[in-house]
XYZ file of C-alpha atoms in Angstrom:
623
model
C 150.100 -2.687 -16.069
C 147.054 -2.113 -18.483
C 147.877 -0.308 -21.690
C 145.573 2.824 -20.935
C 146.908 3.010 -17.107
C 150.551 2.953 -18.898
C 149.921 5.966 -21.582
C 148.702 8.222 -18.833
C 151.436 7.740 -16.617
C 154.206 8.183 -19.197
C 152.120 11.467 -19.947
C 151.986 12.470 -16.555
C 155.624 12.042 -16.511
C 156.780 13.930 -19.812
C 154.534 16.717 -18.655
C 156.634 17.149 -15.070
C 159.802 15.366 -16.161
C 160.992 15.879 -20.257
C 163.794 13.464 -19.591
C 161.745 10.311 -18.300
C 164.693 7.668 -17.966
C 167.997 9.454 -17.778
C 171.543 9.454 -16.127
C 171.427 12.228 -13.227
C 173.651 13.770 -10.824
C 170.899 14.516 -8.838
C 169.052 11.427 -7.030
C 165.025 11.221 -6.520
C 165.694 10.231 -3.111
C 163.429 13.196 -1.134
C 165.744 15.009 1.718
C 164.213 17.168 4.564
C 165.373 20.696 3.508
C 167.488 22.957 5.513
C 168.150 26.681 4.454
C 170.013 29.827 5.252
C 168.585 33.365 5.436
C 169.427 34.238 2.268
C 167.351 31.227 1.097
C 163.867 31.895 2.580
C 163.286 35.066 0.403
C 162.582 33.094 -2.260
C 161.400 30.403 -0.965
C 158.727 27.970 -3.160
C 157.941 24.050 -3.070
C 160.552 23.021 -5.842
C 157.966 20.292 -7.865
C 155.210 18.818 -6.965
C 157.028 16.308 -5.877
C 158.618 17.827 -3.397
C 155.413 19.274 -1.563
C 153.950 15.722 -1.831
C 157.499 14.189 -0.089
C 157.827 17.112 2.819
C 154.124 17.893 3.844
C 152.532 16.509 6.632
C 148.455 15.664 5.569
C 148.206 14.538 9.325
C 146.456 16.574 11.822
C 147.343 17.125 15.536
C 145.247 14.722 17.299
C 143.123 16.077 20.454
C 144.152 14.917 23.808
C 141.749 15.141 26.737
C 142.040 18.471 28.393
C 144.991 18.237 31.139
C 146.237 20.005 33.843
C 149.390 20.097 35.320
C 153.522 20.277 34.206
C 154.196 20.237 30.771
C 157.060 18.481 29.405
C 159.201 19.592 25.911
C 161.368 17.815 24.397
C 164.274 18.684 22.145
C 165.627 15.576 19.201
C 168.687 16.689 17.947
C 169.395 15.348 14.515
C 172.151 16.033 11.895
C 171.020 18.876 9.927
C 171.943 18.253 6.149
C 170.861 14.766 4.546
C 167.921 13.930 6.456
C 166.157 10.917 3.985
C 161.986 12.351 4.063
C 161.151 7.864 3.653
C 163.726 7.758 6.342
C 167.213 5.644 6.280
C 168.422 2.631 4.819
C 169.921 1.493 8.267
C 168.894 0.478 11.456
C 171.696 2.760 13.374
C 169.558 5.846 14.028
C 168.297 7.964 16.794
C 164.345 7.083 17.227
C 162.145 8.972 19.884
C 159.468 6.543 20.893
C 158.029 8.056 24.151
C 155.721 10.482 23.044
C 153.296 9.683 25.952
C 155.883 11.904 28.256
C 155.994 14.968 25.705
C 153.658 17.662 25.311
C 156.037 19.793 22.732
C 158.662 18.280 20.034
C 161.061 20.734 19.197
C 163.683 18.733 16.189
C 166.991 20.690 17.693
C 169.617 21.155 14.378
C 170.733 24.035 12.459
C 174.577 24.726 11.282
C 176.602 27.732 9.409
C 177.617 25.060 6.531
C 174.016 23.140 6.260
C 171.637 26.051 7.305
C 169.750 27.579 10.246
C 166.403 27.438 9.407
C 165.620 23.801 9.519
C 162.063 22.579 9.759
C 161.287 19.100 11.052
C 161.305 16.239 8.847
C 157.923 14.942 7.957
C 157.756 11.514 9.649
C 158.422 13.617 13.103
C 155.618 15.556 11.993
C 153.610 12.765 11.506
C 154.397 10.979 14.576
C 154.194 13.643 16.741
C 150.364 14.835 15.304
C 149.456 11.033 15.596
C 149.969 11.111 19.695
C 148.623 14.863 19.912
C 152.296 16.627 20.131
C 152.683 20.097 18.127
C 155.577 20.029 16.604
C 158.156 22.531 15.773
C 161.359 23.600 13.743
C 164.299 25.869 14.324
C 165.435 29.478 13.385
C 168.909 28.425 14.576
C 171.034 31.859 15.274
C 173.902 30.805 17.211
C 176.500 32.193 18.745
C 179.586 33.860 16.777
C 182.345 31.032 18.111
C 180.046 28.267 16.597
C 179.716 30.018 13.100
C 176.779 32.763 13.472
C 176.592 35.761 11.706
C 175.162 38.706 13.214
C 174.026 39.745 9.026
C 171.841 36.814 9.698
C 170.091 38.480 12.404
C 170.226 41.809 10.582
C 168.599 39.956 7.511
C 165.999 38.336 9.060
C 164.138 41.683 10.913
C 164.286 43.358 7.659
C 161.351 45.391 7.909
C 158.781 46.420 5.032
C 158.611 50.091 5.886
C 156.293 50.937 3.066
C 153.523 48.576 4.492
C 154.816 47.567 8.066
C 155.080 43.735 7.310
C 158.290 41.767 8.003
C 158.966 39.141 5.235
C 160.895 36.445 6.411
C 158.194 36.243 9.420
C 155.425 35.959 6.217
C 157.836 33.090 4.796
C 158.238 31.185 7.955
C 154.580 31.045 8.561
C 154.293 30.092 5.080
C 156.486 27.029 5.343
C 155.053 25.915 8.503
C 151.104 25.902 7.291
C 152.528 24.504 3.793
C 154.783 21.662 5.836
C 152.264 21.203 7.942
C 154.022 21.881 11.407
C 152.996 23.972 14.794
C 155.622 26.220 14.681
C 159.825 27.476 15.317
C 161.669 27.822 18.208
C 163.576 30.973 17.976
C 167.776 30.415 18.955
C 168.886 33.992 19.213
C 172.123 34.028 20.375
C 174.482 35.691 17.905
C 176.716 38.194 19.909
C 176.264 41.922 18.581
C 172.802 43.692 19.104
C 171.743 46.940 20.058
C 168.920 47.958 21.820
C 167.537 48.981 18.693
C 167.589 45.438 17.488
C 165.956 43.988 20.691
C 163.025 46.308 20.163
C 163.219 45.287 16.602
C 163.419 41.494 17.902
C 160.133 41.936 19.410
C 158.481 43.559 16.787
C 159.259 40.939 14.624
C 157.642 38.471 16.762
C 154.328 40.207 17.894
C 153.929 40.784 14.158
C 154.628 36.627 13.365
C 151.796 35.831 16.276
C 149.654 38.390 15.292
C 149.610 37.083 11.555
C 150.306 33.426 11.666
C 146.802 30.916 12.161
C 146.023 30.048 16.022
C 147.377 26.738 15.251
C 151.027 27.821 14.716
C 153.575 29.829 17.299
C 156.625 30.703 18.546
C 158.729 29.190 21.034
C 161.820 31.686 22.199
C 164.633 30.748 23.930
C 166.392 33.099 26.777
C 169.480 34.500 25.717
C 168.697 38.092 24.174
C 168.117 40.976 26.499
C 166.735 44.173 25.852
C 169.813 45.984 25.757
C 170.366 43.670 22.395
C 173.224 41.727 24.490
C 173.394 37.919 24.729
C 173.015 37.261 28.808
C 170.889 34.086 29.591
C 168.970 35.105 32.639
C 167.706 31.459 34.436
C 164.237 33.358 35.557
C 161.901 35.697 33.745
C 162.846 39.329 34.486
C 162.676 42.993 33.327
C 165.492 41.884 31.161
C 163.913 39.490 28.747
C 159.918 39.653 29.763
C 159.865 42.027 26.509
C 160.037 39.228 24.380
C 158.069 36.738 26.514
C 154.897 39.843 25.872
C 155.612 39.673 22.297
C 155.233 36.234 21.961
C 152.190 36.050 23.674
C 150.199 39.459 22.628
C 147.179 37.399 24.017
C 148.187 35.392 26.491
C 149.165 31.716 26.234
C 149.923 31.854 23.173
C 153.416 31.383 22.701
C 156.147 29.445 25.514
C 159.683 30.463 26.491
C 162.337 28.232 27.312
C 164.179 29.724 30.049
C 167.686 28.762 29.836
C 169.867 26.090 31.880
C 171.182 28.623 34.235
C 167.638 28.555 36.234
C 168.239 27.900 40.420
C 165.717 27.700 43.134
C 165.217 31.050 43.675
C 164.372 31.189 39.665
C 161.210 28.937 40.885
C 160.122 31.212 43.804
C 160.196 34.450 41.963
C 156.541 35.435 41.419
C 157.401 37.675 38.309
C 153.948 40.100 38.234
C 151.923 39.101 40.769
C 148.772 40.053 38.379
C 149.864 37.699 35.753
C 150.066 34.347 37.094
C 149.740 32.557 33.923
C 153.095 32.668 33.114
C 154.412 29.916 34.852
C 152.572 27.640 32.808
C 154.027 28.808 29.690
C 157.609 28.932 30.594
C 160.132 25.788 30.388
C 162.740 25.676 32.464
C 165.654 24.092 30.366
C 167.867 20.842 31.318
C 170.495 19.770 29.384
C 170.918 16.455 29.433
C 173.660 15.932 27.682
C 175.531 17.145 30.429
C 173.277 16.520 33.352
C 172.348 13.285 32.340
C 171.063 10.676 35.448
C 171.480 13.667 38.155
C 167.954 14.244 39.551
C 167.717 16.857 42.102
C 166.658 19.767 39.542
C 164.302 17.444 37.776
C 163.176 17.303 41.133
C 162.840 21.009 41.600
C 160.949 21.596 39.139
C 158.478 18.623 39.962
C 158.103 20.097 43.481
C 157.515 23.377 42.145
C 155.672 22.662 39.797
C 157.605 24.155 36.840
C 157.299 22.763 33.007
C 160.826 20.935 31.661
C 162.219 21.707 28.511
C 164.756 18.467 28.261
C 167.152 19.459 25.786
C 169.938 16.732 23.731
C 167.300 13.977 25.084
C 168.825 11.774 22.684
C 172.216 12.351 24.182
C 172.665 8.395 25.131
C 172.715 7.579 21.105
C 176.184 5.792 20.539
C 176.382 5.564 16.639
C 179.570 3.576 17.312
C 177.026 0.656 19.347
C 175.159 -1.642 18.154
C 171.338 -0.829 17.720
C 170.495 -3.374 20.694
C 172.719 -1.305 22.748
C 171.622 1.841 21.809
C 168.146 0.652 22.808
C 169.265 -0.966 25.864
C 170.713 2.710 27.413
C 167.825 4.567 25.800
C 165.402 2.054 28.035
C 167.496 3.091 30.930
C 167.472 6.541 30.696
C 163.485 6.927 29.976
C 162.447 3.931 31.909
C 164.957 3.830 35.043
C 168.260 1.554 36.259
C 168.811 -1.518 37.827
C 168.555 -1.023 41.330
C 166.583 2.679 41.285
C 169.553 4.965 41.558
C 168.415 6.910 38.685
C 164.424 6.469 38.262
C 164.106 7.311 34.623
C 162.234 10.498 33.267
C 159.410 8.815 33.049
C 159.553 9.366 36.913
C 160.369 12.498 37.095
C 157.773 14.228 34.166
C 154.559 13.782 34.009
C 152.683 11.305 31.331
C 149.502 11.280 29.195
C 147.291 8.467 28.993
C 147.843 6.838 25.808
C 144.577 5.357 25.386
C 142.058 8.026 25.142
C 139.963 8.209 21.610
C 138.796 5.247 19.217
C 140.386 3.049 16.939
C 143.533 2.446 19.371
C 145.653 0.065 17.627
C 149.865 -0.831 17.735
C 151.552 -3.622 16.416
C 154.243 -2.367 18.642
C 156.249 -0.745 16.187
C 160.034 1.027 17.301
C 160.074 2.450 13.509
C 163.522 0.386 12.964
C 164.588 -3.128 12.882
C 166.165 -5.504 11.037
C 163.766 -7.715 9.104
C 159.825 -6.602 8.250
C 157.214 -8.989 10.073
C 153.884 -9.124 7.681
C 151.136 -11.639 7.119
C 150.881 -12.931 10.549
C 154.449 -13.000 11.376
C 156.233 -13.804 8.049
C 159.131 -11.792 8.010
C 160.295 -10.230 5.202
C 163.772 -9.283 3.805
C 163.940 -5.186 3.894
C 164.889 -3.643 0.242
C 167.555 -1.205 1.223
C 171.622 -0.963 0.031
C 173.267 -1.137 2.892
C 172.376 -4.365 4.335
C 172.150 -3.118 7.917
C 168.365 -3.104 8.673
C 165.758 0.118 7.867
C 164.532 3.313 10.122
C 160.864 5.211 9.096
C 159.841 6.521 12.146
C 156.497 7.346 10.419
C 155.939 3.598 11.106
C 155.797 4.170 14.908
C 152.735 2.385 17.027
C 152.640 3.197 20.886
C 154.824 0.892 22.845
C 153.938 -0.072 26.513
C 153.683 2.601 28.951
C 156.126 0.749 31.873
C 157.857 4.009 33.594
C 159.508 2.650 36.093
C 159.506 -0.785 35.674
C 162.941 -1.575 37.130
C 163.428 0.858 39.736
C 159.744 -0.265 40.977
C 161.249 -3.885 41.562
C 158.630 -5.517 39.109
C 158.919 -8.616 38.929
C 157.603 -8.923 34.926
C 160.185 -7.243 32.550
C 158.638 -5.927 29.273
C 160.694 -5.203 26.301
C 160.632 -4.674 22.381
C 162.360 -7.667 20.388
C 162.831 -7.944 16.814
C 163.552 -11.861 16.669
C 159.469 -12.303 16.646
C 156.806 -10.565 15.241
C 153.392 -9.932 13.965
C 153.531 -6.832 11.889
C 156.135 -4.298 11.551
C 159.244 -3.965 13.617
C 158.908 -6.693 16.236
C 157.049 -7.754 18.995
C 156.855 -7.439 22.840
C 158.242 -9.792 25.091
C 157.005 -10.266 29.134
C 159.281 -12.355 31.253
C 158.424 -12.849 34.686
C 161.195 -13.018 37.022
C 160.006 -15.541 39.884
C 157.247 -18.008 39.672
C 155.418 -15.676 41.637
C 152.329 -13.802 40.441
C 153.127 -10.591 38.598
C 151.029 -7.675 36.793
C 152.335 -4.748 34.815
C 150.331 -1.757 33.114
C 150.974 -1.436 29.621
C 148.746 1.303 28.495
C 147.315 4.133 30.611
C 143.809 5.726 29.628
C 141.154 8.162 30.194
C 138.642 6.958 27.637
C 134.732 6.656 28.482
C 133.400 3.451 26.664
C 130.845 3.480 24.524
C 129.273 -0.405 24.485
C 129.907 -0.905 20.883
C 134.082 -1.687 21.091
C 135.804 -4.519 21.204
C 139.028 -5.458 22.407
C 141.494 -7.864 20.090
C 145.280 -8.954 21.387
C 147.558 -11.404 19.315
C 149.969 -13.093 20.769
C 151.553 -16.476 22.091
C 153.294 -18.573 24.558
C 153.693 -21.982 25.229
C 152.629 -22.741 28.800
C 149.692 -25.155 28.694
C 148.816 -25.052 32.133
C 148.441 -21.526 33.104
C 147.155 -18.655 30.874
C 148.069 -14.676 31.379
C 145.286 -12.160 31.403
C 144.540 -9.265 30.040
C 143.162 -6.834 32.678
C 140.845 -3.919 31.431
C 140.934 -1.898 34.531
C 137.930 0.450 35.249
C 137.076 3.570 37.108
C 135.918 2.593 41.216
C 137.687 -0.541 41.432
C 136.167 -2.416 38.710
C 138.122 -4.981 35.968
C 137.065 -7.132 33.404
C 140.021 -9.788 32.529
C 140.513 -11.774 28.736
C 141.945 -15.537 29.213
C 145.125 -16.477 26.533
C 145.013 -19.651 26.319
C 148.372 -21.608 25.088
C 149.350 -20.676 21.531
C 152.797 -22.294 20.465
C 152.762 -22.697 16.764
C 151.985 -19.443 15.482
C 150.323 -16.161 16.473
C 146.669 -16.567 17.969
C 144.450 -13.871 18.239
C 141.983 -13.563 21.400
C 138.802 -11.125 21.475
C 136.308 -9.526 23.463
C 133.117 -7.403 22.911
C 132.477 -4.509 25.688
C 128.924 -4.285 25.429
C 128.214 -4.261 28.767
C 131.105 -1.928 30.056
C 129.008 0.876 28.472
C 129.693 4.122 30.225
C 132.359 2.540 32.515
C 135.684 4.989 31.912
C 139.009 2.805 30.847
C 141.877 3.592 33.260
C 144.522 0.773 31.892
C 145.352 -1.888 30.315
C 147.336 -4.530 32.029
C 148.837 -8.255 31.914
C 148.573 -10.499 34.968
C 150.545 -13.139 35.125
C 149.459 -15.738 37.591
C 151.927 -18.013 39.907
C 153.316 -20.737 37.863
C 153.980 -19.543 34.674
C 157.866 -18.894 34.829
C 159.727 -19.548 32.739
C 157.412 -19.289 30.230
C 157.596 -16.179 28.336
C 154.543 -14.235 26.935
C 155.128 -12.497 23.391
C 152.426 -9.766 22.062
C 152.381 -8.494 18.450
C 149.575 -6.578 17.857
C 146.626 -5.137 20.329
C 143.601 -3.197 19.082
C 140.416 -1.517 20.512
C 138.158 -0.048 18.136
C 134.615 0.256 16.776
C 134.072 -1.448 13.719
C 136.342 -2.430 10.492
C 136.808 0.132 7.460
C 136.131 -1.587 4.621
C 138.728 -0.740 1.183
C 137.512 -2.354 -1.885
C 138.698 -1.119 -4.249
C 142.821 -1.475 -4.899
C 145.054 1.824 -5.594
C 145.486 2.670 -9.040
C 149.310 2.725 -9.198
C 152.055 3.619 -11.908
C 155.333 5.193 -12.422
C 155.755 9.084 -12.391
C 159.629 9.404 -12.561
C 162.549 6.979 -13.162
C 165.940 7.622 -13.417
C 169.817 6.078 -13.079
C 171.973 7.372 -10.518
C 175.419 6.394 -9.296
C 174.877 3.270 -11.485
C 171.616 2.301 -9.328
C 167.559 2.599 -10.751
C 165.280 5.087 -8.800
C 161.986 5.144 -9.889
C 158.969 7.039 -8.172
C 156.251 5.048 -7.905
C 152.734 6.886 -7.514
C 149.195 5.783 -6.711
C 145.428 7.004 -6.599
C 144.364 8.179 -3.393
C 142.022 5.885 -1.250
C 140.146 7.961 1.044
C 139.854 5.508 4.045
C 143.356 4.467 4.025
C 145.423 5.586 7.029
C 148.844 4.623 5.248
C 150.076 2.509 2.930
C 152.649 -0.334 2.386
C 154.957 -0.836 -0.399
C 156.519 -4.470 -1.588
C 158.167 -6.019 -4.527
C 156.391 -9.074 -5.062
C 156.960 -12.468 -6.565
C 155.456 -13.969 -9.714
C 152.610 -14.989 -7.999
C 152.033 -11.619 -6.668
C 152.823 -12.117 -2.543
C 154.759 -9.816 -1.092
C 158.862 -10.799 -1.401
C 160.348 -7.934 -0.085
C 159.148 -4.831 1.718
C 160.014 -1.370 0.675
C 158.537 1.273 3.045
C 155.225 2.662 4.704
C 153.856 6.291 4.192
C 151.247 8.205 4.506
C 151.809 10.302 0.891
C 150.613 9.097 -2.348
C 154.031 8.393 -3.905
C 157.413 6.799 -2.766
C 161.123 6.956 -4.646
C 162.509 3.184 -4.811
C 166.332 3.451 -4.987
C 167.325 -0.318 -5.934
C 170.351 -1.450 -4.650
C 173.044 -3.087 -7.348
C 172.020 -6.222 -8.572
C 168.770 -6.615 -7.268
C 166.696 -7.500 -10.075
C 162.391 -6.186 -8.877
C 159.543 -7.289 -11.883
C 156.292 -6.299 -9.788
C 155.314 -3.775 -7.171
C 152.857 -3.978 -4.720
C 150.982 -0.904 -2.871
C 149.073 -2.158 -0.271
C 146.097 0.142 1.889
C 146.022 0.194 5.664
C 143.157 1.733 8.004
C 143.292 3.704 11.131
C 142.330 0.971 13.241
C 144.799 -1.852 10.888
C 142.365 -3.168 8.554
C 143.739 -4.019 4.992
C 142.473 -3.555 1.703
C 143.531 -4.371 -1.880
C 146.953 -4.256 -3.193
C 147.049 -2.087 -6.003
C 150.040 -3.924 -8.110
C 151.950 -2.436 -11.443
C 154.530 -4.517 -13.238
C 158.580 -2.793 -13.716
């Protein structure tokens, strides 16, 4: 590191840190907070550091305009403990399908941990990256599970002096500081009044009347206006007061209507003059206990009623192994052998995934074991517990194939991690007969423009016959890309759309034609975009805190901004500076390295990454 790049960052780090290198009980490592009532009145980032760690910086992306059912889906997570970089461990519950959601709710909240628990920042991020609001959880549950009914007392403390409410004022506050849509509002602690129902509703005209447009409520039916906890199933004179206060122009908040719902729920018209509210209410599944039964998925599809699919991680075995975990989750999204349960994918409706430029995955889970880099080199993950890595802020789309099994298809596509080109793994087709066979990866709704170009890597060893890719187009029309054999290493095939200009994308598909079983086709990365960004100059990089803890070296490692960097990678390198092992991937301009036991690291690498994949200069700062 140069001497004058050295002096400021050991100045930087006296000024926020006046024990530089020290023994601490307290590790860097950044943890998604949780907090009780009691905490939020005086509520402020901790450091720097902290904002930097648990703040979003991406925006929701736009999706097209869409009509039709909405889908929401609730991740239920531990509450306390909750790495920000994500785990050291492969043996955690990922959600991958954001094509079928259209809300993200991250379900956790406990008496011991705390009830007001907003979503860790890679869900953030992943969720704004496929155009999915995001929210967190004011978690006030019922008495026999630990609430308090002070809780609920504390938080409608009212201002009477000046007629604001100021936990309502902190929550928005955390979410525009996070960087998050909104809560979802859990009332069910046992005890209210009338009084307190009226006060209920006051409190949450008042947060959607203050908060930005871009942030809301969600509210869940269990409180009535009597103050008593009685989940209604419908929308009725009992709890439409706090559907109105949510909404105090309409649309503008949801309600989950709760599990006890029927079909006579579905019929009821509610106020004929306000027929809008259908399309704001979810009707609630849990599918933790409902799990492959699919007659009131069905209901709602027929009647054309939003989901709200709560415990949708409910198949995650921490007992199995992560290829087993993965196995069941594939099942439950994407359907069984021999279609007796179709997979939600069925049974909701999806987004096309394809619909604005640079489109790029390197068809990325966000866990694995090893890190593929360089053209498939794969990389040894720095972690301490041996047993593989989870950042779900590295997520790229995976294939779009709902269905795929119940269908009959006779190509099967799935993620492995025993091949690569960059990131987690790769994806695998394997055709089950000799037979011809085609398969949709991606769907799309995206109007070309003449001036993109379409680049897949990947390889197979069939020298005979080559699969296609199949750019499917609006009345009928296709243009197909030729793979020729590619056995030795990853090969990267391209095509310019100039001549597709104003043609609208509707999918992007593999053929493959009769003869090429039992070959097997392998994909790592696929791309559409524009043209390049260019990064020339490398991040200016140094150390901003360091510490020992529990016998093991954390150091923060910070670097300058580059403004056309999506995200960035981090590696310790070798002494000729290539990448040796690789550390993480964020989009934030700093990252805490705990180093295992033992494991000596001399030089650090920070590596830029475009939108659309591109890579710049690695910054690099010797240890």
């Amino acid at each position: 590191m140069k001497t004058r790049q050295r002096i400021a960052s050991i100045w930087v780090c006296l000024l926020l840190n006046p024990f530089f290198i020290k023994a601490s009980e307290i590790s860097l490592m950044p943890v998604s907070p949780a907090w009780q009532i009691d905490d939020l009145a005086e509520w402020l980032p901790l450091t720097p550091y902290w904002l930097n760690d648990n703040r979003s910086f991406v925006p929701l992306k736009k999706r097209p305009l869409r009509f039709g059912r909405q889908t929401m889906i609730f991740h239920s997570q531990t509450t306390s403990g909750q790495l920000a970089q994500g785990v050291p461990y492969a043996q955690f519950s990922v959600f991958t399908n954001w094509q079928l959601a259209d809300i993200f709710v991250y379900w956790a909240g406990s008496k011991q941990e705390g009830i007001v628990v907003p979503p860790p920042v890679y869900w953030i991020e992943q969720g704004h990256k496929n155009g999915v609001p995001v929210y967190g959880v004011v978690n006030l549950q019922p008495l026999k599970y630990g609430g308090e009914y002070s809780n609920l007392q504390k938080l409608l403390i009212k201002n009477e002096d000046n007629g604001t409410f100021p936990l309502a004022d902190r929550l928005i506050a955390i979410a525009e500081t996070l960087g998050f849509d909104g809560w979802f509002i859990n009332q069910e602690t046992e005890g209210g009044s009338s009084e307190y129902a009226l006060r209920m509703a006051e409190f949450l005209r008042y947060f959607m009347e203050r908060s930005p447009k871009h942030i809301s409520l969600i509210w869940y039916d269990a409180m009535t206006k009597n103050g008593k906890i009685n989940h209604q199933g419908v929308l009725n004179t009992l709890n439409h007061l706090f559907f109105w206060a949510i909404n105090p122009s309409p649309g503008t908040g949801r309600m989950m209507i709760d599990y006890r719902w029927n079909e006579h729920s579905l019929l009821c018209d509610h106020h004929e003059s306000y027929q809008w509210e259908d399309s704001y209410l979810f009707y609630g599944i849990d599918a933790h206990w409902e799990k492959y039964i699919t007659p009131r998925f069905k209901s709602l599809a027929s009647r054309h009623r939003n989901l709200a699919l709560f415990a949708s991680n409910w198949h995650f075995n921490n007992d199995a192994l992560p290829s087993q975990n993965y196995e069941t989750a594939q099942n439950y999204w994407r359907g069984t052998d021999g279609g007796d349960w179709p997979g939600v994918c069925s049974l909701v409706d999806s987004k096309p995934m394809i619909h604005s430029m640079p489109f790029s995955t390197d068809f990325n889970r966000g866990q694995g074991g090893s890190f593929y880099y360089h053209r498939g080199q794969p990389l040894e993950v720095l972690t301490a517990s041996g047993y593989g890595w989870t950042q779900p802020q590295q997520q790229t789309p995976l294939p779009d194939t709902c269905g795929q099994k119940n269908r009959n298809a006779r190509l099967d596509v799935k993620s492995v991690d025993i091949t690569g080109f960059q990131g987690s793994g790769a994806i695998r087709l394997t055709p089950a007969s000799s037979s011809e066979s085609r398969i949709d990866l991606f769907s799309a709704s995206y109007r070309l423009q003449g001036d993109e170009e379409i680049f897949l890597t990947y390889k197979h060893s069939n020298d005979g016959v080559y699969p296609i890719i199949e750019l499917q187009l609006s009345y009928g029309l296709s243009k197909e890309l030729y793979l020729p054999t590619c056995d030795k290493n990853w090969c990267t095939a391209s095509l310019g759309l100039g001549e597709l200009l104003g043609q609208m994308l509707q999918s992007v598909a593999v053929k493959i034609p009769a003869g090429f079983a039992p070959s097997v086709l392998d994909i790592g990365q696929l791309k559409l975009f524009k043209e390049a960004t260019l990064m020339a100059e490398p991040p200016g990089v140094w150390i901003s805190e360091q510490q020992t803890y529990n016998n093991r070296q954390q150091i923060r490692v910070s670097w300058k901004e580059n403004s056309n960097a999506d995200h960035y990678l981090l590696f310790t390198l070798d002494h000729n500076a290539q990448p040796e092992k690789f550390i993480g991937q964020t989009h934030h301009t700093s990252w805490v390295i705990d180093i295992p036991e033992n494991i000596s690291i001399n030089r650090i690498g920070v590596l830029p990454v475009s939108i659309e994949g591109s890579q710049g200069i690695m910054g690099i700062i010797d240890i």
